[in-house]
PDB file of C-alpha atoms in Angstrom:
ATOM      1  CA  ALA A 223    -167.233 160.070  93.843  1.00 53.00           C
ATOM      2  CA  ASP A 224    -170.177 160.509  91.531  1.00 57.00           C
ATOM      3  CA  ALA A 225    -171.010 157.203  89.768  1.00 65.00           C
ATOM      4  CA  THR A 226    -172.621 159.001  86.778  1.00 75.00           C
ATOM      5  CA  LYS A 227    -169.534 161.035  85.853  1.00 78.00           C
ATOM      6  CA  ILE A 228    -168.470 160.405  82.249  1.00 77.00           C
ATOM      7  CA  LEU A 229    -164.742 160.056  81.751  1.00 74.00           C
ATOM      8  CA  THR A 230    -163.203 161.888  78.826  1.00 77.00           C
ATOM      9  CA  PRO A 231    -159.850 160.943  77.335  1.00 72.00           C
ATOM     10  CA  LYS A 232    -156.936 163.338  77.750  1.00 80.00           C
ATOM     11  CA  TRP A 233    -154.996 161.794  74.860  1.00 78.00           C
ATOM     12  CA  HIS A 234    -156.084 161.968  71.247  1.00 77.00           C
ATOM     13  CA  ALA A 235    -154.764 159.877  68.392  1.00 79.00           C
ATOM     14  CA  PRO A 236    -152.195 161.630  66.175  1.00 82.00           C
ATOM     15  CA  TRP A 237    -154.161 160.807  62.998  1.00 80.00           C
ATOM     16  CA  ARG A 238    -157.230 162.279  61.421  1.00 81.00           C
ATOM     17  CA  LEU A 239    -159.947 160.926  59.146  1.00 78.00           C
ATOM     18  CA  ASN A 240    -158.944 161.286  55.508  1.00 79.00           C
ATOM     19  CA  THR A 241    -161.561 159.493  53.392  1.00 82.00           C
ATOM     20  CA  VAL A 242    -164.847 157.671  53.934  1.00 83.00           C
ATOM     21  CA  LEU A 243    -165.822 154.896  51.533  1.00 85.00           C
ATOM     22  CA  SER A 244    -169.555 154.231  51.305  1.00 86.00           C
ATOM     23  CA  SER A 245    -170.141 150.924  49.611  1.00 89.00           C
ATOM     24  CA  HIS A 246    -171.478 148.226  51.941  1.00 89.00           C
ATOM     25  CA  LEU A 247    -175.121 148.080  53.016  1.00 91.00           C
ATOM     26  CA  GLY A 248    -174.219 146.994  56.535  1.00 88.00           C
ATOM     27  CA  TRP A 249    -171.308 146.851  58.948  1.00 92.00           C
ATOM     28  CA  VAL A 250    -167.849 146.121  57.557  1.00 93.00           C
ATOM     29  CA  ARG A 251    -166.650 143.036  59.466  1.00 94.00           C
ATOM     30  CA  SER A 252    -163.234 142.428  57.898  1.00 96.00           C
ATOM     31  CA  ILE A 253    -160.534 144.044  55.799  1.00 96.00           C
ATOM     32  CA  ALA A 254    -157.411 142.659  54.133  1.00 97.00           C
ATOM     33  CA  PHE A 255    -154.618 144.274  52.107  1.00 96.00           C
ATOM     34  CA  ASP A 256    -152.904 142.437  49.284  1.00 94.00           C
ATOM     35  CA  PRO A 257    -149.138 141.814  49.663  1.00 94.00           C
ATOM     36  CA  THR A 258    -148.241 144.442  47.038  1.00 92.00           C
ATOM     37  CA  ASN A 259    -150.484 147.120  48.622  1.00 92.00           C
ATOM     38  CA  ASP A 260    -152.181 147.739  45.284  1.00 94.00           C
ATOM     39  CA  MET A 261    -155.639 146.825  46.538  1.00 95.00           C
ATOM     40  CA  PHE A 262    -157.626 145.895  49.602  1.00 96.00           C
ATOM     41  CA  ALA A 263    -160.794 143.925  50.194  1.00 97.00           C
ATOM     42  CA  THR A 264    -163.614 144.458  52.654  1.00 96.00           C
ATOM     43  CA  GLY A 265    -166.218 141.959  53.789  1.00 96.00           C
ATOM     44  CA  GLY A 266    -169.423 142.883  55.490  1.00 94.00           C
ATOM     45  CA  ALA A 267    -172.628 141.931  57.180  1.00 94.00           C
ATOM     46  CA  ASP A 268    -174.346 142.383  53.819  1.00 94.00           C
ATOM     47  CA  ARG A 269    -172.646 139.102  52.698  1.00 95.00           C
ATOM     48  CA  VAL A 270    -170.618 140.887  50.029  1.00 96.00           C
ATOM     49  CA  ILE A 271    -166.875 141.294  49.405  1.00 97.00           C
ATOM     50  CA  LYS A 272    -165.709 144.531  47.793  1.00 96.00           C
ATOM     51  CA  ILE A 273    -162.267 144.960  46.264  1.00 96.00           C
ATOM     52  CA  PHE A 274    -160.855 148.487  46.046  1.00 96.00           C
ATOM     53  CA  ASP A 275    -157.857 150.110  44.383  1.00 95.00           C
ATOM     54  CA  LEU A 276    -155.834 151.395  47.358  1.00 93.00           C
ATOM     55  CA  ALA A 277    -154.360 154.491  45.694  1.00 93.00           C
ATOM     56  CA  LYS A 278    -157.722 155.638  44.353  1.00 93.00           C
ATOM     57  CA  ALA A 279    -159.523 154.900  47.610  1.00 92.00           C
ATOM     58  CA  CYS A 280    -157.015 156.979  49.593  1.00 89.00           C
ATOM     59  CA  VAL A 281    -158.024 160.108  47.683  1.00 89.00           C
ATOM     60  CA  GLY A 282    -161.734 159.242  47.584  1.00 88.00           C
ATOM     61  CA  ALA A 283    -161.929 158.691  43.824  1.00 90.00           C
ATOM     62  CA  PRO A 284    -165.373 157.538  42.674  1.00 90.00           C
ATOM     63  CA  ASP A 285    -163.854 154.687  40.630  1.00 93.00           C
ATOM     64  CA  ALA A 286    -161.938 153.155  43.561  1.00 93.00           C
ATOM     65  CA  LEU A 287    -164.260 150.129  43.695  1.00 95.00           C
ATOM     66  CA  LYS A 288    -162.855 147.482  41.338  1.00 96.00           C
ATOM     67  CA  LEU A 289    -165.035 144.443  41.979  1.00 95.00           C
ATOM     68  CA  THR A 290    -168.013 143.264  44.026  1.00 96.00           C
ATOM     69  CA  LEU A 291    -168.217 139.562  44.906  1.00 96.00           C
ATOM     70  CA  THR A 292    -171.537 138.055  45.972  1.00 95.00           C
ATOM     71  CA  GLY A 293    -172.622 134.563  46.928  1.00 95.00           C
ATOM     72  CA  HIS A 294    -171.930 134.223  50.642  1.00 95.00           C
ATOM     73  CA  ILE A 295    -174.847 132.900  52.689  1.00 96.00           C
ATOM     74  CA  SER A 296    -173.760 134.601  55.912  1.00 96.00           C
ATOM     75  CA  PRO A 297    -171.782 137.724  56.883  1.00 95.00           C
ATOM     76  CA  VAL A 298    -168.163 137.819  55.737  1.00 95.00           C
ATOM     77  CA  ARG A 299    -166.166 137.807  58.976  1.00 95.00           C
ATOM     78  CA  GLY A 300    -162.652 137.153  57.713  1.00 96.00           C
ATOM     79  CA  LEU A 301    -160.527 137.860  54.646  1.00 97.00           C
ATOM     80  CA  ALA A 302    -156.938 137.042  53.711  1.00 96.00           C
ATOM     81  CA  PHE A 303    -154.881 137.514  50.575  1.00 96.00           C
ATOM     82  CA  SER A 304    -152.434 134.750  49.726  1.00 94.00           C
ATOM     83  CA  PRO A 305    -148.831 136.016  49.826  1.00 91.00           C
ATOM     84  CA  LEU A 306    -147.772 133.498  47.144  1.00 90.00           C
ATOM     85  CA  HIS A 307    -150.696 133.311  44.716  1.00 89.00           C
ATOM     86  CA  ALA A 308    -153.441 135.548  43.389  1.00 89.00           C
ATOM     87  CA  TYR A 309    -156.072 134.220  45.828  1.00 93.00           C
ATOM     88  CA  LEU A 310    -158.409 135.917  48.272  1.00 95.00           C
ATOM     89  CA  PHE A 311    -159.743 133.677  51.041  1.00 94.00           C
ATOM     90  CA  SER A 312    -162.958 134.362  52.920  1.00 94.00           C
TER      91      SER A 312
END
């Protein structure tokens, strides 16, 4: 067998790319959806958290970004919405 042969998958996922959101200046390291599915938050290597309106983001609306949170001193590697209170943990 040839060791340089590149394997190609025979199965492809049944989904397709719908929308691309360009907002972070680096890699997105984490994502969290709020319990009501009204919004989601992303955290990235640019040390910023972005909060988006889920319905608007799904259709690629330019006003999908609701809030940008700054102040982290290192990349944001984890996010979680509280299921009981209006808190976002990072």
